[in-house]
Amino acid sequence: MIINSIGVVDTATQRPCTHFDERPSGEEISLLVIHNISLPAGEFDTPFVDDLFMGNIDCHAHPSFSDLQGLRVSAHCFIKRTGEIVQYVPFSKCAWHAGKSEFLGRERCNDFSIGIELEGTDTSGYTQMQYNALQSLTKLLMNNYPAITKARIVGHCDIAPGRKTDPGESFDWQHYFAALF
Ligand SMILES: [Zn+2]
């Protein structure tokens, strides 16, 4: 697995989307943010996360999707329950994953972070295949973007407390970090 000069992972499934913008000029990528998502919540292997990131979700497909009307979001990568990594935005660009956020006093975390979504919920746990894929991807990211250190790998809950809870209590940080540090 390698990352090319614009930040594309060679082995990831590529689904380039339009939900991104440029990083501020000279910005160093220095934060990794772990999230979860599933649509509908708790249902896996549906087409809807892909539809959301690609900007073509049918908000009438499920009652809970009415909240998603007009929402334009993305992540750099989405890791499915099978461990498949799908990439929507090259790391050299800002994906729209963090929203209103703050890390160590700095706002707009999208500007300097990479966002990875795990298919899941706060309480359902994650598959070993997801941990394996996330660990491999994290190693690769730390090699390519050395400002991402252990202290700069966080959950969405850590940069948007009170607003976001993902990746949730079921994400095993110790297990994740054990293969890395
Ligand atoms: Zn999130």
PDB file of C-alpha atoms and ligand atoms in Angstrom:
ATOM      1  CA  MET A   1       0.000   0.000   0.000  1.00  0.00           C
ATOM      2  CA  ILE A   2       1.389   3.410  -0.941  1.00  0.00           C
ATOM      3  CA  ILE A   3       0.166   7.006  -0.986  1.00  0.00           C
ATOM      4  CA  ASN A   4       0.981   9.006  -4.101  1.00  0.00           C
ATOM      5  CA  SER A   5       1.991  12.671  -4.244  1.00  0.00           C
ATOM      6  CA  ILE A   6      -1.576  13.999  -4.201  1.00  0.00           C
ATOM      7  CA  GLY A   7      -2.601  11.694  -1.382  1.00  0.00           C
ATOM      8  CA  VAL A   8      -4.323   8.777  -3.053  1.00  0.00           C
ATOM      9  CA  VAL A   9      -3.968   5.262  -1.608  1.00  0.00           C
ATOM     10  CA  ASP A  10      -3.160   2.837  -4.401  1.00  0.00           C
ATOM     11  CA  THR A  11      -5.064  -0.128  -2.949  1.00  0.00           C
ATOM     12  CA  ALA A  12      -8.186   1.775  -1.879  1.00  0.00           C
ATOM     13  CA  THR A  13     -11.366   1.717  -3.925  1.00  0.00           C
ATOM     14  CA  GLN A  14     -11.515   5.193  -5.485  1.00  0.00           C
ATOM     15  CA  ARG A  15     -14.801   7.106  -5.394  1.00  0.00           C
ATOM     16  CA  PRO A  16     -13.759  10.714  -5.983  1.00  0.00           C
ATOM     17  CA  CYS A  17     -16.449  13.099  -4.769  1.00  0.00           C
ATOM     18  CA  THR A  18     -16.941  16.861  -5.047  1.00  0.00           C
ATOM     19  CA  HIS A  19     -17.306  17.478  -1.293  1.00  0.00           C
ATOM     20  CA  PHE A  20     -13.850  18.901  -0.620  1.00  0.00           C
ATOM     21  CA  ASP A  21     -11.875  22.094  -0.845  1.00  0.00           C
ATOM     22  CA  GLU A  22      -8.255  23.150  -0.910  1.00  0.00           C
ATOM     23  CA  ARG A  23      -6.106  23.097   2.180  1.00  0.00           C
ATOM     24  CA  PRO A  24      -4.824  26.493   3.306  1.00  0.00           C
ATOM     25  CA  SER A  25      -1.569  27.161   1.475  1.00  0.00           C
ATOM     26  CA  GLY A  26       1.445  25.720   3.283  1.00  0.00           C
ATOM     27  CA  GLU A  27      -0.761  23.796   5.704  1.00  0.00           C
ATOM     28  CA  GLU A  28       0.833  20.675   7.144  1.00  0.00           C
ATOM     29  CA  ILE A  29      -1.450  17.695   7.745  1.00  0.00           C
ATOM     30  CA  SER A  30      -1.119  17.148  11.478  1.00  0.00           C
ATOM     31  CA  LEU A  31      -4.240  15.437  12.843  1.00  0.00           C
ATOM     32  CA  LEU A  32      -6.085  12.176  12.236  1.00  0.00           C
ATOM     33  CA  VAL A  33      -9.758  12.030  13.186  1.00  0.00           C
ATOM     34  CA  ILE A  34     -11.635   8.738  13.608  1.00  0.00           C
ATOM     35  CA  HIS A  35     -15.402   8.683  13.036  1.00  0.00           C
ATOM     36  CA  ASN A  36     -18.240   6.274  12.548  1.00  0.00           C
ATOM     37  CA  ILE A  37     -21.191   6.358  10.233  1.00  0.00           C
ATOM     38  CA  SER A  38     -23.871   3.963   9.039  1.00  0.00           C
ATOM     39  CA  LEU A  39     -27.057   4.716   7.132  1.00  0.00           C
ATOM     40  CA  PRO A  40     -29.601   4.004   8.372  1.00  0.00           C
ATOM     41  CA  ALA A  41     -27.845   3.968  11.768  1.00  0.00           C
ATOM     42  CA  GLY A  42     -26.910   0.396  12.643  1.00  0.00           C
ATOM     43  CA  GLU A  43     -27.491  -0.999   9.155  1.00  0.00           C
ATOM     44  CA  PHE A  44     -24.362  -1.988   7.293  1.00  0.00           C
ATOM     45  CA  ASP A  45     -23.403  -2.571   3.676  1.00  0.00           C
ATOM     46  CA  THR A  46     -26.102  -0.262   2.338  1.00  0.00           C
ATOM     47  CA  PRO A  47     -25.428   2.124  -0.588  1.00  0.00           C
ATOM     48  CA  PHE A  48     -26.418   5.179   1.445  1.00  0.00           C
ATOM     49  CA  VAL A  49     -23.090   6.295   2.927  1.00  0.00           C
ATOM     50  CA  ASP A  50     -21.631   6.298  -0.564  1.00  0.00           C
ATOM     51  CA  ASP A  51     -24.695   8.182  -1.813  1.00  0.00           C
ATOM     52  CA  LEU A  52     -24.290  10.776   0.957  1.00  0.00           C
ATOM     53  CA  PHE A  53     -20.622  11.434   0.223  1.00  0.00           C
ATOM     54  CA  MET A  54     -21.257  11.470  -3.534  1.00  0.00           C
ATOM     55  CA  GLY A  55     -23.979  14.062  -3.040  1.00  0.00           C
ATOM     56  CA  ASN A  56     -26.838  12.005  -4.403  1.00  0.00           C
ATOM     57  CA  ILE A  57     -28.602  10.511  -1.404  1.00  0.00           C
ATOM     58  CA  ASP A  58     -32.378  10.134  -1.712  1.00  0.00           C
ATOM     59  CA  CYS A  59     -33.602  11.746   1.501  1.00  0.00           C
ATOM     60  CA  HIS A  60     -36.899   9.905   1.129  1.00  0.00           C
ATOM     61  CA  ALA A  61     -35.301   6.444   1.131  1.00  0.00           C
ATOM     62  CA  HIS A  62     -35.619   6.153   4.935  1.00  0.00           C
ATOM     63  CA  PRO A  63     -37.478   8.301   7.492  1.00  0.00           C
ATOM     64  CA  SER A  64     -34.258   9.100   9.374  1.00  0.00           C
ATOM     65  CA  PHE A  65     -32.725  10.601   6.238  1.00  0.00           C
ATOM     66  CA  SER A  66     -34.841  13.753   6.414  1.00  0.00           C
ATOM     67  CA  ASP A  67     -32.040  15.165   8.612  1.00  0.00           C
ATOM     68  CA  LEU A  68     -29.621  14.752   5.727  1.00  0.00           C
ATOM     69  CA  GLN A  69     -31.401  17.121   3.355  1.00  0.00           C
ATOM     70  CA  GLY A  70     -28.865  19.573   1.974  1.00  0.00           C
ATOM     71  CA  LEU A  71     -26.029  18.130   4.058  1.00  0.00           C
ATOM     72  CA  ARG A  72     -22.730  18.200   2.169  1.00  0.00           C
ATOM     73  CA  VAL A  73     -20.179  16.041   3.935  1.00  0.00           C
ATOM     74  CA  SER A  74     -17.387  13.639   3.116  1.00  0.00           C
ATOM     75  CA  ALA A  75     -14.412  11.847   4.583  1.00  0.00           C
ATOM     76  CA  HIS A  76     -11.080  11.004   3.092  1.00  0.00           C
ATOM     77  CA  CYS A  77     -11.698   7.309   3.621  1.00  0.00           C
ATOM     78  CA  PHE A  78     -14.532   5.018   4.654  1.00  0.00           C
ATOM     79  CA  ILE A  79     -13.657   1.599   6.052  1.00  0.00           C
ATOM     80  CA  LYS A  80     -16.429  -0.933   5.549  1.00  0.00           C
ATOM     81  CA  ARG A  81     -17.185  -3.855   7.882  1.00  0.00           C
ATOM     82  CA  THR A  82     -15.221  -6.093   5.494  1.00  0.00           C
ATOM     83  CA  GLY A  83     -12.111  -3.928   5.873  1.00  0.00           C
ATOM     84  CA  GLU A  84     -12.448  -2.523   2.363  1.00  0.00           C
ATOM     85  CA  ILE A  85     -11.086   1.025   2.230  1.00  0.00           C
ATOM     86  CA  VAL A  86     -12.996   3.426   0.004  1.00  0.00           C
ATOM     87  CA  GLN A  87     -11.360   6.785  -0.674  1.00  0.00           C
ATOM     88  CA  TYR A  88     -13.497   9.824  -1.507  1.00  0.00           C
ATOM     89  CA  VAL A  89     -11.030  12.706  -1.162  1.00  0.00           C
ATOM     90  CA  PRO A  90      -7.228  12.766  -1.704  1.00  0.00           C
ATOM     91  CA  PHE A  91      -5.368  13.609   1.513  1.00  0.00           C
ATOM     92  CA  SER A  92      -3.938  16.735  -0.115  1.00  0.00           C
ATOM     93  CA  LYS A  93      -7.455  18.265  -0.046  1.00  0.00           C
ATOM     94  CA  CYS A  94      -9.794  19.105   2.861  1.00  0.00           C
ATOM     95  CA  ALA A  95     -12.607  16.608   3.288  1.00  0.00           C
ATOM     96  CA  TRP A  96     -15.719  17.841   5.095  1.00  0.00           C
ATOM     97  CA  HIS A  97     -15.808  15.517   8.092  1.00  0.00           C
ATOM     98  CA  ALA A  98     -15.146  17.529  11.239  1.00  0.00           C
ATOM     99  CA  GLY A  99     -17.696  20.340  11.083  1.00  0.00           C
ATOM    100  CA  LYS A 100     -17.482  22.894  13.879  1.00  0.00           C
ATOM    101  CA  SER A 101     -14.475  21.614  15.767  1.00  0.00           C
ATOM    102  CA  GLU A 102     -11.441  22.553  17.806  1.00  0.00           C
ATOM    103  CA  PHE A 103      -8.166  20.820  18.637  1.00  0.00           C
ATOM    104  CA  LEU A 104      -5.713  22.365  21.135  1.00  0.00           C
ATOM    105  CA  GLY A 105      -7.280  25.777  20.660  1.00  0.00           C
ATOM    106  CA  ARG A 106      -7.324  25.653  16.901  1.00  0.00           C
ATOM    107  CA  GLU A 107     -10.674  25.650  15.080  1.00  0.00           C
ATOM    108  CA  ARG A 108     -11.664  24.322  11.647  1.00  0.00           C
ATOM    109  CA  CYS A 109      -9.996  20.949  12.031  1.00  0.00           C
ATOM    110  CA  ASN A 110     -10.825  20.048   8.430  1.00  0.00           C
ATOM    111  CA  ASP A 111      -8.040  22.430   7.381  1.00  0.00           C
ATOM    112  CA  PHE A 112      -5.265  20.345   8.908  1.00  0.00           C
ATOM    113  CA  SER A 113      -6.709  16.883   9.437  1.00  0.00           C
ATOM    114  CA  ILE A 114      -7.491  13.617   7.731  1.00  0.00           C
ATOM    115  CA  GLY A 115     -10.892  12.075   8.458  1.00  0.00           C
ATOM    116  CA  ILE A 116     -11.536   8.345   8.431  1.00  0.00           C
ATOM    117  CA  GLU A 117     -15.030   6.947   8.850  1.00  0.00           C
ATOM    118  CA  LEU A 118     -15.586   3.430  10.158  1.00  0.00           C
ATOM    119  CA  GLU A 119     -18.831   1.800   9.154  1.00  0.00           C
ATOM    120  CA  GLY A 120     -20.537   1.339  12.513  1.00  0.00           C
ATOM    121  CA  THR A 121     -22.237   2.970  15.454  1.00  0.00           C
ATOM    122  CA  ASP A 122     -21.040   4.088  18.874  1.00  0.00           C
ATOM    123  CA  THR A 123     -22.286   0.861  20.460  1.00  0.00           C
ATOM    124  CA  SER A 124     -22.101  -1.895  17.850  1.00  0.00           C
ATOM    125  CA  GLY A 125     -18.367  -2.515  17.941  1.00  0.00           C
ATOM    126  CA  TYR A 126     -16.074  -2.836  14.945  1.00  0.00           C
ATOM    127  CA  THR A 127     -14.785  -5.833  13.055  1.00  0.00           C
ATOM    128  CA  GLN A 128     -11.208  -7.060  13.304  1.00  0.00           C
ATOM    129  CA  MET A 129     -10.973  -6.483   9.564  1.00  0.00           C
ATOM    130  CA  GLN A 130     -11.751  -2.817  10.203  1.00  0.00           C
ATOM    131  CA  TYR A 131      -9.067  -2.588  12.891  1.00  0.00           C
ATOM    132  CA  ASN A 132      -6.559  -4.241  10.562  1.00  0.00           C
ATOM    133  CA  ALA A 133      -7.356  -1.851   7.725  1.00  0.00           C
ATOM    134  CA  LEU A 134      -7.339   1.178  10.023  1.00  0.00           C
ATOM    135  CA  GLN A 135      -3.997   0.176  11.538  1.00  0.00           C
ATOM    136  CA  SER A 136      -2.400  -0.328   8.113  1.00  0.00           C
ATOM    137  CA  LEU A 137      -3.766   2.952   6.861  1.00  0.00           C
ATOM    138  CA  THR A 138      -2.661   4.787  10.012  1.00  0.00           C
ATOM    139  CA  LYS A 139       0.913   3.463   9.662  1.00  0.00           C
ATOM    140  CA  LEU A 140       0.978   4.635   6.087  1.00  0.00           C
ATOM    141  CA  LEU A 141      -0.396   8.059   7.029  1.00  0.00           C
ATOM    142  CA  MET A 142       2.130   8.525   9.835  1.00  0.00           C
ATOM    143  CA  ASN A 143       4.938   7.659   7.419  1.00  0.00           C
ATOM    144  CA  ASN A 144       3.698  10.141   4.835  1.00  0.00           C
ATOM    145  CA  TYR A 145       2.563  12.888   7.216  1.00  0.00           C
ATOM    146  CA  PRO A 146       4.970  12.749  10.177  1.00  0.00           C
ATOM    147  CA  ALA A 147       3.193  15.526  12.091  1.00  0.00           C
ATOM    148  CA  ILE A 148       0.494  12.916  12.828  1.00  0.00           C
ATOM    149  CA  THR A 149       1.730  11.519  16.135  1.00  0.00           C
ATOM    150  CA  LYS A 150      -0.053   9.368  18.721  1.00  0.00           C
ATOM    151  CA  ALA A 151      -1.222  12.483  20.570  1.00  0.00           C
ATOM    152  CA  ARG A 152      -2.678  13.780  17.334  1.00  0.00           C
ATOM    153  CA  ILE A 153      -4.926  10.807  16.588  1.00  0.00           C
ATOM    154  CA  VAL A 154      -8.346  11.546  18.065  1.00  0.00           C
ATOM    155  CA  GLY A 155     -12.035  10.773  17.830  1.00  0.00           C
ATOM    156  CA  HIS A 156     -14.593  13.156  16.418  1.00  0.00           C
ATOM    157  CA  CYS A 157     -15.908  13.273  20.018  1.00  0.00           C
ATOM    158  CA  ASP A 158     -12.614  14.872  21.099  1.00  0.00           C
ATOM    159  CA  ILE A 159     -12.749  17.788  18.673  1.00  0.00           C
ATOM    160  CA  ALA A 160     -16.503  18.410  18.862  1.00  0.00           C
ATOM    161  CA  PRO A 161     -17.403  17.495  22.461  1.00  0.00           C
ATOM    162  CA  GLY A 162     -21.070  17.855  23.321  1.00  0.00           C
ATOM    163  CA  ARG A 163     -21.950  17.726  19.649  1.00  0.00           C
ATOM    164  CA  LYS A 164     -20.415  14.451  18.462  1.00  0.00           C
ATOM    165  CA  THR A 165     -19.857  11.114  20.201  1.00  0.00           C
ATOM    166  CA  ASP A 166     -18.206   9.011  17.491  1.00  0.00           C
ATOM    167  CA  PRO A 167     -16.392   6.650  17.224  1.00  0.00           C
ATOM    168  CA  GLY A 168     -18.089   5.871  20.528  1.00  0.00           C
ATOM    169  CA  GLU A 169     -17.603   3.648  23.521  1.00  0.00           C
ATOM    170  CA  SER A 170     -17.340   0.546  21.347  1.00  0.00           C
ATOM    171  CA  PHE A 171     -14.163   1.739  19.651  1.00  0.00           C
ATOM    172  CA  ASP A 172     -11.210   0.048  21.347  1.00  0.00           C
ATOM    173  CA  TRP A 173      -8.442   2.650  21.339  1.00  0.00           C
ATOM    174  CA  GLN A 174      -6.024   0.341  23.176  1.00  0.00           C
ATOM    175  CA  HIS A 175      -6.519  -2.393  20.624  1.00  0.00           C
ATOM    176  CA  TYR A 176      -6.109   0.086  17.771  1.00  0.00           C
ATOM    177  CA  PHE A 177      -2.943   1.625  19.240  1.00  0.00           C
ATOM    178  CA  ALA A 178      -1.406  -1.695  20.288  1.00  0.00           C
ATOM    179  CA  ALA A 179      -0.355  -2.424  16.712  1.00  0.00           C
ATOM    180  CA  LEU A 180       1.038   1.072  16.206  1.00  0.00           C
ATOM    181  CA  PHE A 181       2.932   2.261  19.291  1.00  0.00           C
TER     182      PHE A 181
HETATM  183 ZN    ZN B   1     -17.895  12.003  12.997  1.00  0.00          ZN
END
